[in-house]
């Protein structure tokens, strides 16, 4: 029987700044049953997609992306903040509320034609996931889907990901 994952997520108001309701997943990670359930649910949904690589978005995307990669018999690729990766990289920038940020992956991490799944803990405005998807496509990879533990439906981040299949395990309807 599947566990209701919502009950393991803690919301911290006004973190890291006023007005933000921060979704804290550490309360889920510290319990083995819901942590395992997240991986099982992602694996059940994306099984059969012939996924060859999973791209986890720094940093909480690594926590779910790596065990899911093992479960799906896929490789794991970290998408990292600038200047963290040691070899040649490709980079994509995305908009923040004030200014821009960027993500990088190693240029040899994905082969042309590979089916790639993008994983993160949370979908908010969608800028981070859209930039990661562009990185995959820059290297010739095919975005087979995007998986999130939590989706903030009221921010409609999906509008930036309309070309892809987006699957979220928990939907938050309002702030
Ligand atoms: P976005 O690009 O707006 O979709 O933001 C997604 C990224 O920011 C993810 O990597 C999340 O971990 C983080 N994030 C954004 N909003 C929240 C929130 N309310 N609670 C926790 N993490 C968040």
PDB file of C-alpha atoms and ligand atoms in Angstrom:
ATOM      1  CA  UNK A   1       0.000   0.000   0.000  1.00  0.00           C
ATOM      2  CA  UNK A   2       1.339   3.428  -0.830  1.00  0.00           C
ATOM      3  CA  UNK A   3       2.017   6.015   1.851  1.00  0.00           C
ATOM      4  CA  UNK A   4       0.568   9.553   1.673  1.00  0.00           C
ATOM      5  CA  UNK A   5       3.752  11.511   1.061  1.00  0.00           C
ATOM      6  CA  UNK A   6       2.260  14.954   1.815  1.00  0.00           C
ATOM      7  CA  UNK A   7       2.276  14.386   5.544  1.00  0.00           C
ATOM      8  CA  UNK A   8       6.081  14.153   5.548  1.00  0.00           C
ATOM      9  CA  UNK A   9       6.649  17.595   4.006  1.00  0.00           C
ATOM     10  CA  UNK A  10       7.097  20.512   6.387  1.00  0.00           C
ATOM     11  CA  UNK A  11       6.381  24.107   5.312  1.00  0.00           C
ATOM     12  CA  UNK A  12       8.560  26.818   6.842  1.00  0.00           C
ATOM     13  CA  UNK A  13       7.000  30.252   6.399  1.00  0.00           C
ATOM     14  CA  UNK A  14       9.166  33.222   5.400  1.00  0.00           C
ATOM     15  CA  UNK A  15      12.251  31.152   4.574  1.00  0.00           C
ATOM     16  CA  UNK A  16      14.666  32.096   3.065  1.00  0.00           C
ATOM     17  CA  UNK A  17      12.889  35.462   2.798  1.00  0.00           C
ATOM     18  CA  UNK A  18       9.518  36.996   3.703  1.00  0.00           C
ATOM     19  CA  UNK A  19       6.579  35.696   1.689  1.00  0.00           C
ATOM     20  CA  UNK A  20       8.113  32.312   0.758  1.00  0.00           C
ATOM     21  CA  UNK A  21       6.600  29.111   2.132  1.00  0.00           C
ATOM     22  CA  UNK A  22       9.624  26.825   1.957  1.00  0.00           C
ATOM     23  CA  UNK A  23       8.879  23.126   1.422  1.00  0.00           C
ATOM     24  CA  UNK A  24      11.275  21.255   3.679  1.00  0.00           C
ATOM     25  CA  UNK A  25      11.843  17.682   2.477  1.00  0.00           C
ATOM     26  CA  UNK A  26      14.316  16.711   5.218  1.00  0.00           C
ATOM     27  CA  UNK A  27      11.342  15.527   7.299  1.00  0.00           C
ATOM     28  CA  UNK A  28      10.606  12.988   4.546  1.00  0.00           C
ATOM     29  CA  UNK A  29      14.222  11.978   3.934  1.00  0.00           C
ATOM     30  CA  UNK A  30      14.871  11.041   7.544  1.00  0.00           C
ATOM     31  CA  UNK A  31      12.212   8.287   7.363  1.00  0.00           C
ATOM     32  CA  UNK A  32      13.128   5.288   5.191  1.00  0.00           C
ATOM     33  CA  UNK A  33       9.567   4.323   4.202  1.00  0.00           C
ATOM     34  CA  UNK A  34       8.465   7.599   2.547  1.00  0.00           C
ATOM     35  CA  UNK A  35      11.950   8.151   1.064  1.00  0.00           C
ATOM     36  CA  UNK A  36      11.770   4.697  -0.539  1.00  0.00           C
ATOM     37  CA  UNK A  37       8.168   5.361  -1.602  1.00  0.00           C
ATOM     38  CA  UNK A  38       9.258   8.441  -3.585  1.00  0.00           C
ATOM     39  CA  UNK A  39      11.748   6.354  -5.555  1.00  0.00           C
ATOM     40  CA  UNK A  40       9.212   3.548  -6.066  1.00  0.00           C
ATOM     41  CA  UNK A  41       6.560   5.979  -7.351  1.00  0.00           C
ATOM     42  CA  UNK A  42       8.950   7.682  -9.773  1.00  0.00           C
ATOM     43  CA  UNK A  43      10.231   4.311 -10.977  1.00  0.00           C
ATOM     44  CA  UNK A  44       6.709   2.945 -11.497  1.00  0.00           C
ATOM     45  CA  UNK A  45       5.718   6.012 -13.512  1.00  0.00           C
ATOM     46  CA  UNK A  46       8.815   6.234 -15.709  1.00  0.00           C
ATOM     47  CA  UNK A  47       9.489   2.509 -16.171  1.00  0.00           C
ATOM     48  CA  UNK A  48       9.276   1.509 -19.819  1.00  0.00           C
ATOM     49  CA  UNK A  49      10.519   4.888 -21.091  1.00  0.00           C
ATOM     50  CA  UNK A  50      13.944   3.375 -21.892  1.00  0.00           C
ATOM     51  CA  UNK A  51      15.648   6.047 -19.805  1.00  0.00           C
ATOM     52  CA  UNK A  52      19.439   6.028 -20.251  1.00  0.00           C
ATOM     53  CA  UNK A  53      20.395   9.044 -18.144  1.00  0.00           C
ATOM     54  CA  UNK A  54      18.894  10.840 -15.193  1.00  0.00           C
ATOM     55  CA  UNK A  55      19.856  14.468 -14.711  1.00  0.00           C
ATOM     56  CA  UNK A  56      19.514  15.585 -11.087  1.00  0.00           C
ATOM     57  CA  UNK A  57      19.339  19.329 -10.429  1.00  0.00           C
ATOM     58  CA  UNK A  58      21.662  20.714  -7.712  1.00  0.00           C
ATOM     59  CA  UNK A  59      21.258  20.025  -4.960  1.00  0.00           C
ATOM     60  CA  UNK A  60      18.068  18.307  -3.825  1.00  0.00           C
ATOM     61  CA  UNK A  61      17.559  16.723  -7.231  1.00  0.00           C
ATOM     62  CA  UNK A  62      20.648  14.630  -6.501  1.00  0.00           C
ATOM     63  CA  UNK A  63      18.982  13.014  -3.492  1.00  0.00           C
ATOM     64  CA  UNK A  64      16.171  11.487  -5.570  1.00  0.00           C
ATOM     65  CA  UNK A  65      17.894  11.310  -8.936  1.00  0.00           C
ATOM     66  CA  UNK A  66      20.751   9.031  -7.878  1.00  0.00           C
ATOM     67  CA  UNK A  67      18.722   6.188  -6.307  1.00  0.00           C
ATOM     68  CA  UNK A  68      16.186   6.426  -9.142  1.00  0.00           C
ATOM     69  CA  UNK A  69      18.996   6.056 -11.680  1.00  0.00           C
ATOM     70  CA  UNK A  70      20.099   2.804 -10.026  1.00  0.00           C
ATOM     71  CA  UNK A  71      16.513   1.560  -9.906  1.00  0.00           C
ATOM     72  CA  UNK A  72      15.943   2.300 -13.623  1.00  0.00           C
ATOM     73  CA  UNK A  73      19.382   1.009 -14.577  1.00  0.00           C
ATOM     74  CA  UNK A  74      20.292   4.448 -15.945  1.00  0.00           C
ATOM     75  CA  UNK A  75      23.348   6.644 -15.484  1.00  0.00           C
ATOM     76  CA  UNK A  76      23.280   9.694 -13.210  1.00  0.00           C
ATOM     77  CA  UNK A  77      24.335  13.173 -14.365  1.00  0.00           C
ATOM     78  CA  UNK A  78      24.526  16.155 -11.993  1.00  0.00           C
ATOM     79  CA  UNK A  79      23.370  19.583 -13.259  1.00  0.00           C
ATOM     80  CA  UNK A  80      25.473  21.950 -11.174  1.00  0.00           C
ATOM     81  CA  UNK A  81      25.836  25.608 -10.356  1.00  0.00           C
ATOM     82  CA  UNK A  82      28.558  27.359 -12.426  1.00  0.00           C
ATOM     83  CA  UNK A  83      32.233  26.503 -11.949  1.00  0.00           C
ATOM     84  CA  UNK A  84      31.669  23.343  -9.884  1.00  0.00           C
ATOM     85  CA  UNK A  85      32.287  20.780 -12.626  1.00  0.00           C
ATOM     86  CA  UNK A  86      35.943  20.150 -13.513  1.00  0.00           C
ATOM     87  CA  UNK A  87      35.820  19.153 -17.211  1.00  0.00           C
ATOM     88  CA  UNK A  88      34.358  20.894 -20.279  1.00  0.00           C
ATOM     89  CA  UNK A  89      30.742  21.962 -19.706  1.00  0.00           C
ATOM     90  CA  UNK A  90      27.707  23.384 -21.459  1.00  0.00           C
ATOM     91  CA  UNK A  91      25.793  26.144 -19.679  1.00  0.00           C
ATOM     92  CA  UNK A  92      22.258  27.562 -19.671  1.00  0.00           C
ATOM     93  CA  UNK A  93      21.121  30.701 -17.886  1.00  0.00           C
ATOM     94  CA  UNK A  94      17.695  31.296 -16.366  1.00  0.00           C
ATOM     95  CA  UNK A  95      15.848  34.205 -14.826  1.00  0.00           C
ATOM     96  CA  UNK A  96      15.569  34.745 -11.101  1.00  0.00           C
ATOM     97  CA  UNK A  97      13.327  37.326  -9.469  1.00  0.00           C
ATOM     98  CA  UNK A  98      16.345  39.641  -9.505  1.00  0.00           C
ATOM     99  CA  UNK A  99      18.999  38.812 -12.097  1.00  0.00           C
ATOM    100  CA  UNK A 100      20.000  35.467 -13.567  1.00  0.00           C
ATOM    101  CA  UNK A 101      21.564  32.204 -12.492  1.00  0.00           C
ATOM    102  CA  UNK A 102      22.990  29.330 -14.527  1.00  0.00           C
ATOM    103  CA  UNK A 103      23.428  25.567 -14.542  1.00  0.00           C
ATOM    104  CA  UNK A 104      26.090  23.450 -16.195  1.00  0.00           C
ATOM    105  CA  UNK A 105      26.559  19.813 -17.125  1.00  0.00           C
ATOM    106  CA  UNK A 106      29.612  18.075 -18.492  1.00  0.00           C
ATOM    107  CA  UNK A 107      29.650  18.214 -22.279  1.00  0.00           C
ATOM    108  CA  UNK A 108      30.336  14.456 -22.494  1.00  0.00           C
ATOM    109  CA  UNK A 109      27.661  13.472 -19.932  1.00  0.00           C
ATOM    110  CA  UNK A 110      24.909  12.783 -22.484  1.00  0.00           C
ATOM    111  CA  UNK A 111      25.206  11.184 -25.919  1.00  0.00           C
ATOM    112  CA  UNK A 112      23.076  12.343 -28.861  1.00  0.00           C
ATOM    113  CA  UNK A 113      19.800  10.416 -28.976  1.00  0.00           C
ATOM    114  CA  UNK A 114      19.812   9.284 -25.348  1.00  0.00           C
ATOM    115  CA  UNK A 115      16.548   9.326 -23.420  1.00  0.00           C
ATOM    116  CA  UNK A 116      16.958  11.553 -20.393  1.00  0.00           C
ATOM    117  CA  UNK A 117      14.822  12.095 -17.317  1.00  0.00           C
ATOM    118  CA  UNK A 118      15.170  15.363 -15.362  1.00  0.00           C
ATOM    119  CA  UNK A 119      14.575  15.110 -11.603  1.00  0.00           C
ATOM    120  CA  UNK A 120      14.246  17.771  -8.901  1.00  0.00           C
ATOM    121  CA  UNK A 121      12.566  18.048  -5.528  1.00  0.00           C
ATOM    122  CA  UNK A 122      10.222  20.894  -6.412  1.00  0.00           C
ATOM    123  CA  UNK A 123       8.707  22.669  -9.412  1.00  0.00           C
ATOM    124  CA  UNK A 124       8.014  26.342  -8.687  1.00  0.00           C
ATOM    125  CA  UNK A 125       8.202  28.833 -11.587  1.00  0.00           C
ATOM    126  CA  UNK A 126       9.837  26.251 -13.860  1.00  0.00           C
ATOM    127  CA  UNK A 127      12.905  28.302 -14.815  1.00  0.00           C
ATOM    128  CA  UNK A 128      15.400  25.863 -13.339  1.00  0.00           C
ATOM    129  CA  UNK A 129      13.854  22.787 -14.937  1.00  0.00           C
ATOM    130  CA  UNK A 130      13.440  24.508 -18.315  1.00  0.00           C
ATOM    131  CA  UNK A 131      17.137  25.502 -18.314  1.00  0.00           C
ATOM    132  CA  UNK A 132      18.113  21.928 -17.430  1.00  0.00           C
ATOM    133  CA  UNK A 133      15.967  20.574 -20.265  1.00  0.00           C
ATOM    134  CA  UNK A 134      17.703  22.958 -22.684  1.00  0.00           C
ATOM    135  CA  UNK A 135      21.068  21.631 -21.484  1.00  0.00           C
ATOM    136  CA  UNK A 136      19.983  18.083 -22.288  1.00  0.00           C
ATOM    137  CA  UNK A 137      18.836  19.144 -25.750  1.00  0.00           C
ATOM    138  CA  UNK A 138      22.037  21.121 -26.398  1.00  0.00           C
ATOM    139  CA  UNK A 139      23.876  17.795 -26.193  1.00  0.00           C
ATOM    140  CA  UNK A 140      21.352  16.064 -28.453  1.00  0.00           C
ATOM    141  CA  UNK A 141      19.566  14.212 -25.666  1.00  0.00           C
ATOM    142  CA  UNK A 142      15.802  13.634 -25.697  1.00  0.00           C
ATOM    143  CA  UNK A 143      13.895  14.771 -22.604  1.00  0.00           C
ATOM    144  CA  UNK A 144      11.796  11.691 -21.859  1.00  0.00           C
ATOM    145  CA  UNK A 145      10.118  13.425 -18.930  1.00  0.00           C
ATOM    146  CA  UNK A 146      10.525  15.537 -15.827  1.00  0.00           C
ATOM    147  CA  UNK A 147       9.793  14.274 -12.324  1.00  0.00           C
ATOM    148  CA  UNK A 148       9.249  16.355  -9.181  1.00  0.00           C
ATOM    149  CA  UNK A 149       8.374  15.344  -5.663  1.00  0.00           C
ATOM    150  CA  UNK A 150       6.375  18.572  -5.185  1.00  0.00           C
ATOM    151  CA  UNK A 151       4.706  20.903  -7.679  1.00  0.00           C
ATOM    152  CA  UNK A 152       3.444  24.340  -6.630  1.00  0.00           C
ATOM    153  CA  UNK A 153       0.437  24.365  -8.965  1.00  0.00           C
ATOM    154  CA  UNK A 154      -0.388  28.021  -8.255  1.00  0.00           C
ATOM    155  CA  UNK A 155       2.880  29.156  -9.904  1.00  0.00           C
ATOM    156  CA  UNK A 156       2.080  27.271 -13.127  1.00  0.00           C
ATOM    157  CA  UNK A 157       5.696  26.340 -13.795  1.00  0.00           C
ATOM    158  CA  UNK A 158       4.387  23.792 -16.299  1.00  0.00           C
ATOM    159  CA  UNK A 159       3.814  26.539 -18.842  1.00  0.00           C
ATOM    160  CA  UNK A 160       7.601  26.638 -19.358  1.00  0.00           C
ATOM    161  CA  UNK A 161       7.695  22.857 -19.804  1.00  0.00           C
ATOM    162  CA  UNK A 162       4.744  22.375 -22.143  1.00  0.00           C
ATOM    163  CA  UNK A 163       6.836  20.396 -24.660  1.00  0.00           C
ATOM    164  CA  UNK A 164       7.545  17.708 -22.080  1.00  0.00           C
ATOM    165  CA  UNK A 165       5.797  15.190 -19.894  1.00  0.00           C
ATOM    166  CA  UNK A 166       5.809  16.481 -16.320  1.00  0.00           C
ATOM    167  CA  UNK A 167       4.985  14.156 -13.428  1.00  0.00           C
ATOM    168  CA  UNK A 168       4.754  15.376  -9.830  1.00  0.00           C
ATOM    169  CA  UNK A 169       4.027  13.163  -6.837  1.00  0.00           C
ATOM    170  CA  UNK A 170       2.552  15.924  -4.645  1.00  0.00           C
ATOM    171  CA  UNK A 171       0.499  18.894  -5.868  1.00  0.00           C
ATOM    172  CA  UNK A 172       0.168  22.042  -3.755  1.00  0.00           C
ATOM    173  CA  UNK A 173      -2.898  23.957  -4.923  1.00  0.00           C
ATOM    174  CA  UNK A 174      -2.458  27.263  -3.109  1.00  0.00           C
ATOM    175  CA  UNK A 175       0.084  29.275  -1.118  1.00  0.00           C
TER     176      UNK A 175
HETATM  177  P1  LIG B   1      11.875  27.320 -10.050  1.00  0.00           P
HETATM  178  O1  LIG B   1      13.005  27.525 -11.029  1.00  0.00           O
HETATM  179  O2  LIG B   1      11.175  28.601  -9.688  1.00  0.00           O
HETATM  180  O3  LIG B   1      10.908  26.248 -10.515  1.00  0.00           O
HETATM  181  O4  LIG B   1      12.521  26.850  -8.670  1.00  0.00           O
HETATM  182  C1  LIG B   1      12.830  25.520  -8.468  1.00  0.00           C
HETATM  183  C2  LIG B   1      14.053  25.347  -7.606  1.00  0.00           C
HETATM  184  O5  LIG B   1      14.043  26.206  -6.469  1.00  0.00           O
HETATM  185  C3  LIG B   1      14.114  23.932  -7.090  1.00  0.00           C
HETATM  186  O6  LIG B   1      15.446  23.460  -7.214  1.00  0.00           O
HETATM  187  C4  LIG B   1      13.650  24.017  -5.653  1.00  0.00           C
HETATM  188  O7  LIG B   1      14.454  23.213  -4.826  1.00  0.00           O
HETATM  189  C5  LIG B   1      13.784  25.491  -5.268  1.00  0.00           C
HETATM  190  N1  LIG B   1      12.543  26.056  -4.677  1.00  0.00           N
HETATM  191  C6  LIG B   1      11.755  27.018  -5.238  1.00  0.00           C
HETATM  192  N2  LIG B   1      10.721  27.328  -4.445  1.00  0.00           N
HETATM  193  C7  LIG B   1      10.816  26.544  -3.355  1.00  0.00           C
HETATM  194  C8  LIG B   1      10.005  26.362  -2.171  1.00  0.00           C
HETATM  195  N3  LIG B   1       8.881  27.060  -1.961  1.00  0.00           N
HETATM  196  N4  LIG B   1      10.403  25.426  -1.262  1.00  0.00           N
HETATM  197  C9  LIG B   1      11.534  24.706  -1.472  1.00  0.00           C
HETATM  198  N5  LIG B   1      12.330  24.832  -2.564  1.00  0.00           N
HETATM  199  C10 LIG B   1      11.987  25.737  -3.503  1.00  0.00           C
END
